[in-house]
GROMACS .gro file of C-alpha atoms in nm:
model
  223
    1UNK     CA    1   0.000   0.000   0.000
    2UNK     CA    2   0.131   0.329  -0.143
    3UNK     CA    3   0.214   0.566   0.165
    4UNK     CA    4   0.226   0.933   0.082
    5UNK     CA    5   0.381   1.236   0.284
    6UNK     CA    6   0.498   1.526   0.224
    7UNK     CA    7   0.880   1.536   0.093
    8UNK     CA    8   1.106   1.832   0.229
    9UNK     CA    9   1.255   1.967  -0.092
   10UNK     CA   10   0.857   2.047  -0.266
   11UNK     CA   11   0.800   2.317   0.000
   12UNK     CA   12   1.199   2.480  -0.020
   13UNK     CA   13   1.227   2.806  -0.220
   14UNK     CA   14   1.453   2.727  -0.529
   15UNK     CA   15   1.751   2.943  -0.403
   16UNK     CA   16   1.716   2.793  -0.037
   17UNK     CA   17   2.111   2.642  -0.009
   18UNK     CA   18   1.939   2.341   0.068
   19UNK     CA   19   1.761   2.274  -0.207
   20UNK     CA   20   2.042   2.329  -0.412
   21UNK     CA   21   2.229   2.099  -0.259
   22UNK     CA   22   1.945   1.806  -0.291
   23UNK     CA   23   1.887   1.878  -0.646
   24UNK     CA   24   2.302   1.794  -0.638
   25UNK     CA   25   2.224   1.462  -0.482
   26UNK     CA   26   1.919   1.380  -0.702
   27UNK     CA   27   2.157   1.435  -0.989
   28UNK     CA   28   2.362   1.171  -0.820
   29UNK     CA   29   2.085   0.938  -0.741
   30UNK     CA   30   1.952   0.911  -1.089
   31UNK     CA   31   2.311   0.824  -1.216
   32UNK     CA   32   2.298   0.563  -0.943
   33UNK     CA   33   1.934   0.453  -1.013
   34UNK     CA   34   2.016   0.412  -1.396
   35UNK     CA   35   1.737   0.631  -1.461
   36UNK     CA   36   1.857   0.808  -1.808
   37UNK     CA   37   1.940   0.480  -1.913
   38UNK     CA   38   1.606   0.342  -1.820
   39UNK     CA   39   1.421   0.573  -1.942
   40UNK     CA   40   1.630   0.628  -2.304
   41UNK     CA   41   1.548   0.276  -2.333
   42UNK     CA   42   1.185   0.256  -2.257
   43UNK     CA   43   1.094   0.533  -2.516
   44UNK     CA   44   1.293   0.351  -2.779
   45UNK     CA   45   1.019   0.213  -2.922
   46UNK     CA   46   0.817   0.539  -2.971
   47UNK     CA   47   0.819   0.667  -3.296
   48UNK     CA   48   1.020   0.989  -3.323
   49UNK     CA   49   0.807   1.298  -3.198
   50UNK     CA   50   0.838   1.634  -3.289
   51UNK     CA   51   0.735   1.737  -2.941
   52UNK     CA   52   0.816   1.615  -2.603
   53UNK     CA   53   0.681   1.742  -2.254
   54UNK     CA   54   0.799   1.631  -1.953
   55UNK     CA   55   0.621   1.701  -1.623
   56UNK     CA   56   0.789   1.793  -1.308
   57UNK     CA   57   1.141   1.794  -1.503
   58UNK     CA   58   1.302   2.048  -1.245
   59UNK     CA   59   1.623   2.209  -1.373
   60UNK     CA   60   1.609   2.006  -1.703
   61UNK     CA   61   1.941   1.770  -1.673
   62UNK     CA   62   1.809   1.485  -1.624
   63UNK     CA   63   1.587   1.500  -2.000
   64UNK     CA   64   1.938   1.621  -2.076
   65UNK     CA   65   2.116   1.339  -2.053
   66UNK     CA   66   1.808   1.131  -2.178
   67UNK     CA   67   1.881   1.357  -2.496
   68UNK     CA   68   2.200   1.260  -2.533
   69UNK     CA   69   2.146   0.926  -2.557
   70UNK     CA   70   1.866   1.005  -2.826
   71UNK     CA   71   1.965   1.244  -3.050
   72UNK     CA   72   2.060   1.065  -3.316
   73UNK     CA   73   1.712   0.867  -3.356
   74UNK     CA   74   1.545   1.184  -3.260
   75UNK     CA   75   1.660   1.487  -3.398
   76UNK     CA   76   1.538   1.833  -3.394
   77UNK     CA   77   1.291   1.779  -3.069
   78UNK     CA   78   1.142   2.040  -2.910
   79UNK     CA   79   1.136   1.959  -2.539
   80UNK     CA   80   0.847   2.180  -2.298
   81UNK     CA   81   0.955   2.126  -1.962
   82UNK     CA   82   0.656   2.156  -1.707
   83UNK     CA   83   0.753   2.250  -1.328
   84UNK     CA   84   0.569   2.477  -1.014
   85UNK     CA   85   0.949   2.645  -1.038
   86UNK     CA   86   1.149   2.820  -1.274
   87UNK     CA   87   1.482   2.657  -1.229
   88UNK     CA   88   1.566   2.580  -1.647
   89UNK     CA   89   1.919   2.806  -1.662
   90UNK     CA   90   1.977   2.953  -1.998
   91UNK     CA   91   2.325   2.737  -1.955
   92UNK     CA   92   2.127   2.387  -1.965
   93UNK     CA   93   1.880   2.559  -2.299
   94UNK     CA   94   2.236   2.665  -2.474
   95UNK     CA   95   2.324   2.276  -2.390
   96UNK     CA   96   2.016   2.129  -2.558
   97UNK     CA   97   2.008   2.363  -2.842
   98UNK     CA   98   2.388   2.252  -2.893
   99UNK     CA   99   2.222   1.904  -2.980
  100UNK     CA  100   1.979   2.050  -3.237
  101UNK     CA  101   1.702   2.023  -2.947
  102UNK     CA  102   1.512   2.350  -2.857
  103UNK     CA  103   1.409   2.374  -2.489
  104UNK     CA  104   1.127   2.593  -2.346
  105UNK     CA  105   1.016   2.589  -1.982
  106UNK     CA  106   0.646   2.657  -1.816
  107UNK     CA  107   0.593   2.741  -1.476
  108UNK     CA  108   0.304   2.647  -1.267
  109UNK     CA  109   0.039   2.386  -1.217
  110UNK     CA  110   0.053   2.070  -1.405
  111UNK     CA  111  -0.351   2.099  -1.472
  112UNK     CA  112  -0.300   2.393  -1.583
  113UNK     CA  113   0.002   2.426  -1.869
  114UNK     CA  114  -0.039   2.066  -2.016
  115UNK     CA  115  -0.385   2.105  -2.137
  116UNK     CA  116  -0.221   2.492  -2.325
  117UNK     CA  117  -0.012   2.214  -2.564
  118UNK     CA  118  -0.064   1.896  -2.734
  119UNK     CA  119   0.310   1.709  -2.757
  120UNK     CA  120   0.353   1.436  -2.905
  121UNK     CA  121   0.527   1.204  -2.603
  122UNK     CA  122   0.527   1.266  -2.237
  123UNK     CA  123   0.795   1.168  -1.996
  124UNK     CA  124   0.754   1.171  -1.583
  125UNK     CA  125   1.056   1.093  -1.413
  126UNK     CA  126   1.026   1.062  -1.004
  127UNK     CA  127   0.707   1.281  -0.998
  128UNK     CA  128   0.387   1.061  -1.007
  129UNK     CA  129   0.475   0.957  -0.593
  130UNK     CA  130   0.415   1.254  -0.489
  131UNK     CA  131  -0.012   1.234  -0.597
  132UNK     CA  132  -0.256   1.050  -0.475
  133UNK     CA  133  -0.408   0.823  -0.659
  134UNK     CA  134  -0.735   1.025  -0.738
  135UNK     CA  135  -0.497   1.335  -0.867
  136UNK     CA  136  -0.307   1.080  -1.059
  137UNK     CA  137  -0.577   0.933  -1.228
  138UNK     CA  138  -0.658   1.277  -1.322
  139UNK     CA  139  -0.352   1.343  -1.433
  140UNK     CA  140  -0.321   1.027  -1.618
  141UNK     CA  141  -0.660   1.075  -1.791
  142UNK     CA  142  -0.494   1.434  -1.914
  143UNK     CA  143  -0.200   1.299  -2.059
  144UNK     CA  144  -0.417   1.106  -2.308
  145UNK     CA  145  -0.625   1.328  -2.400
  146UNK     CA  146  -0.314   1.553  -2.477
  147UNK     CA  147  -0.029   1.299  -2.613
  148UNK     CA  148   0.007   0.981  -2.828
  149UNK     CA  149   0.310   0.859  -2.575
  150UNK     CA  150   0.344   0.860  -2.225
  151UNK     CA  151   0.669   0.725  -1.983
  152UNK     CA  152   0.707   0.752  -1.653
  153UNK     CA  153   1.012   0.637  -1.443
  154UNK     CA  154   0.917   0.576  -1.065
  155UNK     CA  155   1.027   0.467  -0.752
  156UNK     CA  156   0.964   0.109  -0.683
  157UNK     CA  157   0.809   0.006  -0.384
  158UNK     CA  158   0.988  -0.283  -0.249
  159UNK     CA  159   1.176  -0.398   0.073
  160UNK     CA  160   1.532  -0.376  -0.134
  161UNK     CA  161   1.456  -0.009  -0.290
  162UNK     CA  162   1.360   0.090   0.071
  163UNK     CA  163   1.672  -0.034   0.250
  164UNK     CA  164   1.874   0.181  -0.064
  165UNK     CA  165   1.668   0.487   0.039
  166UNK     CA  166   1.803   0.472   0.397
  167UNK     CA  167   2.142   0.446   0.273
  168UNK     CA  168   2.131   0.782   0.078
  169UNK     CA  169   2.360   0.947   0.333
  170UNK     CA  170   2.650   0.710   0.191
  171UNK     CA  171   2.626   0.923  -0.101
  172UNK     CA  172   2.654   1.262   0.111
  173UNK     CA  173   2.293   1.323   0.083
  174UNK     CA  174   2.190   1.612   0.302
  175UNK     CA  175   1.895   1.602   0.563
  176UNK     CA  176   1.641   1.669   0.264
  177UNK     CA  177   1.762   1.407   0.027
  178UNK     CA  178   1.764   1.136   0.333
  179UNK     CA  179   1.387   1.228   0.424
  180UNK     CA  180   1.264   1.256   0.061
  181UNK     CA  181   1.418   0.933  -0.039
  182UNK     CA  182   1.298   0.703   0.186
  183UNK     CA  183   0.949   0.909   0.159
  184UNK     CA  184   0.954   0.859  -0.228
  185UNK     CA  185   1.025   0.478  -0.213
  186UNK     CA  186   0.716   0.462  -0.018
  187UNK     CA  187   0.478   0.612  -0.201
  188UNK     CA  188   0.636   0.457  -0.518
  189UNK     CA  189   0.452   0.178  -0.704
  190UNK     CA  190   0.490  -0.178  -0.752
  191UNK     CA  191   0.273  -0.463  -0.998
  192UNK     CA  192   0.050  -0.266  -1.248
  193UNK     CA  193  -0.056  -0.019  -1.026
  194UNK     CA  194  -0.051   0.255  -1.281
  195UNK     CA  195  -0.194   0.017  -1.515
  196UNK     CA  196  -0.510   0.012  -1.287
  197UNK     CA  197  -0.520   0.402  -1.254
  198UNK     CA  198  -0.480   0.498  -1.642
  199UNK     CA  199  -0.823   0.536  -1.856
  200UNK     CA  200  -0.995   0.277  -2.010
  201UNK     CA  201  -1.121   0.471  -2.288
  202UNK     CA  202  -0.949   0.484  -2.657
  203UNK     CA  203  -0.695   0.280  -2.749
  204UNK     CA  204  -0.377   0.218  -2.596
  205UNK     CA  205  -0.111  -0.060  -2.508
  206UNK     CA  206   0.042  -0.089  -2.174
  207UNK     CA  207   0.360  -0.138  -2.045
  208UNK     CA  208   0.452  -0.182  -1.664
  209UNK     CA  209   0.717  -0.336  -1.510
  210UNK     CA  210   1.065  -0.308  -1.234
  211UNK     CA  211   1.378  -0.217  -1.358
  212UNK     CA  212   1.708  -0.282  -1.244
  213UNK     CA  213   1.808  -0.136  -0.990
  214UNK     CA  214   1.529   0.079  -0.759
  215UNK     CA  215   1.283   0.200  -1.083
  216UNK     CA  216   0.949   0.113  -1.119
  217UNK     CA  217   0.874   0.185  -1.532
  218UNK     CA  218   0.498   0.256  -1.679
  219UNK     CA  219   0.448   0.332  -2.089
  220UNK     CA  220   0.154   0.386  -2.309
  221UNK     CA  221   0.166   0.373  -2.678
  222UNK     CA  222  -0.190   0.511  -2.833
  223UNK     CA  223  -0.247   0.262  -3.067
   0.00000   0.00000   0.00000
Protein backbone atom coordinates (compact mmCIF):
# COMPACT_ATOMS: atom_id res chain seq x y z
CA UNK A 1 0.00 0.00 0.00
CA UNK A 2 1.31 3.29 -1.43
CA UNK A 3 2.14 5.66 1.65
CA UNK A 4 2.26 9.33 0.82
CA UNK A 5 3.81 12.36 2.84
CA UNK A 6 4.98 15.26 2.24
CA UNK A 7 8.80 15.36 0.93
CA UNK A 8 11.06 18.32 2.29
CA UNK A 9 12.55 19.67 -0.92
CA UNK A 10 8.57 20.47 -2.66
CA UNK A 11 8.00 23.17 0.00
CA UNK A 12 11.99 24.80 -0.20
CA UNK A 13 12.27 28.06 -2.20
CA UNK A 14 14.53 27.27 -5.29
CA UNK A 15 17.51 29.43 -4.03
CA UNK A 16 17.16 27.93 -0.37
CA UNK A 17 21.11 26.42 -0.09
CA UNK A 18 19.39 23.41 0.68
CA UNK A 19 17.61 22.74 -2.07
CA UNK A 20 20.42 23.29 -4.12
CA UNK A 21 22.29 20.99 -2.59
CA UNK A 22 19.45 18.06 -2.91
CA UNK A 23 18.87 18.78 -6.46
CA UNK A 24 23.02 17.94 -6.38
CA UNK A 25 22.24 14.62 -4.82
CA UNK A 26 19.19 13.80 -7.02
CA UNK A 27 21.57 14.35 -9.89
CA UNK A 28 23.62 11.71 -8.20
CA UNK A 29 20.85 9.38 -7.41
CA UNK A 30 19.52 9.11 -10.89
CA UNK A 31 23.11 8.24 -12.16
CA UNK A 32 22.98 5.63 -9.43
CA UNK A 33 19.34 4.53 -10.13
CA UNK A 34 20.16 4.12 -13.96
CA UNK A 35 17.37 6.31 -14.61
CA UNK A 36 18.57 8.08 -18.08
CA UNK A 37 19.40 4.80 -19.13
CA UNK A 38 16.06 3.42 -18.20
CA UNK A 39 14.21 5.73 -19.42
CA UNK A 40 16.30 6.28 -23.04
CA UNK A 41 15.48 2.76 -23.33
CA UNK A 42 11.85 2.56 -22.57
CA UNK A 43 10.94 5.33 -25.16
CA UNK A 44 12.93 3.51 -27.79
CA UNK A 45 10.19 2.13 -29.22
CA UNK A 46 8.17 5.39 -29.71
CA UNK A 47 8.19 6.67 -32.96
CA UNK A 48 10.20 9.89 -33.23
CA UNK A 49 8.07 12.98 -31.98
CA UNK A 50 8.38 16.34 -32.89
CA UNK A 51 7.35 17.37 -29.41
CA UNK A 52 8.16 16.15 -26.03
CA UNK A 53 6.81 17.42 -22.54
CA UNK A 54 7.99 16.31 -19.53
CA UNK A 55 6.21 17.01 -16.23
CA UNK A 56 7.89 17.93 -13.08
CA UNK A 57 11.41 17.94 -15.03
CA UNK A 58 13.02 20.48 -12.45
CA UNK A 59 16.23 22.09 -13.73
CA UNK A 60 16.09 20.06 -17.03
CA UNK A 61 19.41 17.70 -16.73
CA UNK A 62 18.09 14.85 -16.24
CA UNK A 63 15.87 15.00 -20.00
CA UNK A 64 19.38 16.21 -20.76
CA UNK A 65 21.16 13.39 -20.53
CA UNK A 66 18.08 11.31 -21.78
CA UNK A 67 18.81 13.57 -24.96
CA UNK A 68 22.00 12.60 -25.33
CA UNK A 69 21.46 9.26 -25.57
CA UNK A 70 18.66 10.05 -28.26
CA UNK A 71 19.65 12.44 -30.50
CA UNK A 72 20.60 10.65 -33.16
CA UNK A 73 17.12 8.67 -33.56
CA UNK A 74 15.45 11.84 -32.60
CA UNK A 75 16.60 14.87 -33.98
CA UNK A 76 15.38 18.33 -33.94
CA UNK A 77 12.91 17.79 -30.69
CA UNK A 78 11.42 20.40 -29.10
CA UNK A 79 11.36 19.59 -25.39
CA UNK A 80 8.47 21.80 -22.98
CA UNK A 81 9.55 21.26 -19.62
CA UNK A 82 6.56 21.56 -17.07
CA UNK A 83 7.53 22.50 -13.28
CA UNK A 84 5.69 24.77 -10.14
CA UNK A 85 9.49 26.45 -10.38
CA UNK A 86 11.49 28.20 -12.74
CA UNK A 87 14.82 26.57 -12.29
CA UNK A 88 15.66 25.80 -16.47
CA UNK A 89 19.19 28.06 -16.62
CA UNK A 90 19.77 29.53 -19.98
CA UNK A 91 23.25 27.37 -19.55
CA UNK A 92 21.27 23.87 -19.65
CA UNK A 93 18.80 25.59 -22.99
CA UNK A 94 22.36 26.65 -24.74
CA UNK A 95 23.24 22.76 -23.90
CA UNK A 96 20.16 21.29 -25.58
CA UNK A 97 20.08 23.63 -28.42
CA UNK A 98 23.88 22.52 -28.93
CA UNK A 99 22.22 19.04 -29.80
CA UNK A 100 19.79 20.50 -32.37
CA UNK A 101 17.02 20.23 -29.47
CA UNK A 102 15.12 23.50 -28.57
CA UNK A 103 14.09 23.74 -24.89
CA UNK A 104 11.27 25.93 -23.46
CA UNK A 105 10.16 25.89 -19.82
CA UNK A 106 6.46 26.57 -18.16
CA UNK A 107 5.93 27.41 -14.76
CA UNK A 108 3.04 26.47 -12.67
CA UNK A 109 0.39 23.86 -12.17
CA UNK A 110 0.53 20.70 -14.05
CA UNK A 111 -3.51 20.99 -14.72
CA UNK A 112 -3.00 23.93 -15.83
CA UNK A 113 0.02 24.26 -18.69
CA UNK A 114 -0.39 20.66 -20.16
CA UNK A 115 -3.85 21.05 -21.37
CA UNK A 116 -2.21 24.92 -23.25
CA UNK A 117 -0.12 22.14 -25.64
CA UNK A 118 -0.64 18.96 -27.34
CA UNK A 119 3.10 17.09 -27.57
CA UNK A 120 3.53 14.36 -29.05
CA UNK A 121 5.27 12.04 -26.03
CA UNK A 122 5.27 12.66 -22.37
CA UNK A 123 7.95 11.68 -19.96
CA UNK A 124 7.54 11.71 -15.83
CA UNK A 125 10.56 10.93 -14.13
CA UNK A 126 10.26 10.62 -10.04
CA UNK A 127 7.07 12.81 -9.98
CA UNK A 128 3.87 10.61 -10.07
CA UNK A 129 4.75 9.57 -5.93
CA UNK A 130 4.15 12.54 -4.89
CA UNK A 131 -0.12 12.34 -5.97
CA UNK A 132 -2.56 10.50 -4.75
CA UNK A 133 -4.08 8.23 -6.59
CA UNK A 134 -7.35 10.25 -7.38
CA UNK A 135 -4.97 13.35 -8.67
CA UNK A 136 -3.07 10.80 -10.59
CA UNK A 137 -5.77 9.33 -12.28
CA UNK A 138 -6.58 12.77 -13.22
CA UNK A 139 -3.52 13.43 -14.33
CA UNK A 140 -3.21 10.27 -16.18
CA UNK A 141 -6.60 10.75 -17.91
CA UNK A 142 -4.94 14.34 -19.14
CA UNK A 143 -2.00 12.99 -20.59
CA UNK A 144 -4.17 11.06 -23.08
CA UNK A 145 -6.25 13.28 -24.00
CA UNK A 146 -3.14 15.53 -24.77
CA UNK A 147 -0.29 12.99 -26.13
CA UNK A 148 0.07 9.81 -28.28
CA UNK A 149 3.10 8.59 -25.75
CA UNK A 150 3.44 8.60 -22.25
CA UNK A 151 6.69 7.25 -19.83
CA UNK A 152 7.07 7.52 -16.53
CA UNK A 153 10.12 6.37 -14.43
CA UNK A 154 9.17 5.76 -10.65
CA UNK A 155 10.27 4.67 -7.52
CA UNK A 156 9.64 1.09 -6.83
CA UNK A 157 8.09 0.06 -3.84
CA UNK A 158 9.88 -2.83 -2.49
CA UNK A 159 11.76 -3.98 0.73
CA UNK A 160 15.32 -3.76 -1.34
CA UNK A 161 14.56 -0.09 -2.90
CA UNK A 162 13.60 0.90 0.71
CA UNK A 163 16.72 -0.34 2.50
CA UNK A 164 18.74 1.81 -0.64
CA UNK A 165 16.68 4.87 0.39
CA UNK A 166 18.03 4.72 3.97
CA UNK A 167 21.42 4.46 2.73
CA UNK A 168 21.31 7.82 0.78
CA UNK A 169 23.60 9.47 3.33
CA UNK A 170 26.50 7.10 1.91
CA UNK A 171 26.26 9.23 -1.01
CA UNK A 172 26.54 12.62 1.11
CA UNK A 173 22.93 13.23 0.83
CA UNK A 174 21.90 16.12 3.02
CA UNK A 175 18.95 16.02 5.63
CA UNK A 176 16.41 16.69 2.64
CA UNK A 177 17.62 14.07 0.27
CA UNK A 178 17.64 11.36 3.33
CA UNK A 179 13.87 12.28 4.24
CA UNK A 180 12.64 12.56 0.61
CA UNK A 181 14.18 9.33 -0.39
CA UNK A 182 12.98 7.03 1.86
CA UNK A 183 9.49 9.09 1.59
CA UNK A 184 9.54 8.59 -2.28
CA UNK A 185 10.25 4.78 -2.13
CA UNK A 186 7.16 4.62 -0.18
CA UNK A 187 4.78 6.12 -2.01
CA UNK A 188 6.36 4.57 -5.18
CA UNK A 189 4.52 1.78 -7.04
CA UNK A 190 4.90 -1.78 -7.52
CA UNK A 191 2.73 -4.63 -9.98
CA UNK A 192 0.50 -2.66 -12.48
CA UNK A 193 -0.56 -0.19 -10.26
CA UNK A 194 -0.51 2.55 -12.81
CA UNK A 195 -1.94 0.17 -15.15
CA UNK A 196 -5.10 0.12 -12.87
CA UNK A 197 -5.20 4.02 -12.54
CA UNK A 198 -4.80 4.98 -16.42
CA UNK A 199 -8.23 5.36 -18.56
CA UNK A 200 -9.95 2.77 -20.10
CA UNK A 201 -11.21 4.71 -22.88
CA UNK A 202 -9.49 4.84 -26.57
CA UNK A 203 -6.95 2.80 -27.49
CA UNK A 204 -3.77 2.18 -25.96
CA UNK A 205 -1.11 -0.60 -25.08
CA UNK A 206 0.42 -0.89 -21.74
CA UNK A 207 3.60 -1.38 -20.45
CA UNK A 208 4.52 -1.82 -16.64
CA UNK A 209 7.17 -3.36 -15.10
CA UNK A 210 10.65 -3.08 -12.34
CA UNK A 211 13.78 -2.17 -13.58
CA UNK A 212 17.08 -2.82 -12.44
CA UNK A 213 18.08 -1.36 -9.90
CA UNK A 214 15.29 0.79 -7.59
CA UNK A 215 12.83 2.00 -10.83
CA UNK A 216 9.49 1.13 -11.19
CA UNK A 217 8.74 1.85 -15.32
CA UNK A 218 4.98 2.56 -16.79
CA UNK A 219 4.48 3.32 -20.89
CA UNK A 220 1.54 3.86 -23.09
CA UNK A 221 1.66 3.73 -26.78
CA UNK A 222 -1.90 5.11 -28.33
CA UNK A 223 -2.47 2.62 -30.67
Amino acid sequence: MRVLVPEILDHLAPDDPRALRSRRDLARINWVMCQAAIMANTLADFPAPKTIADIGGGDGRFLLSVARRLVKRWPGVKLVILDQQAIVSTETQSKFAALGWDCAAMQGDIFQTLPQIAPDIVTVNLFLHHLEDAALARLLALVARRAKGFAACEPRRSAFALLASHLVFALGANDVTRHDAVASVRAGFRDSELSHLWPQAGAWRLGEQAAFPFTHVFKAHAI
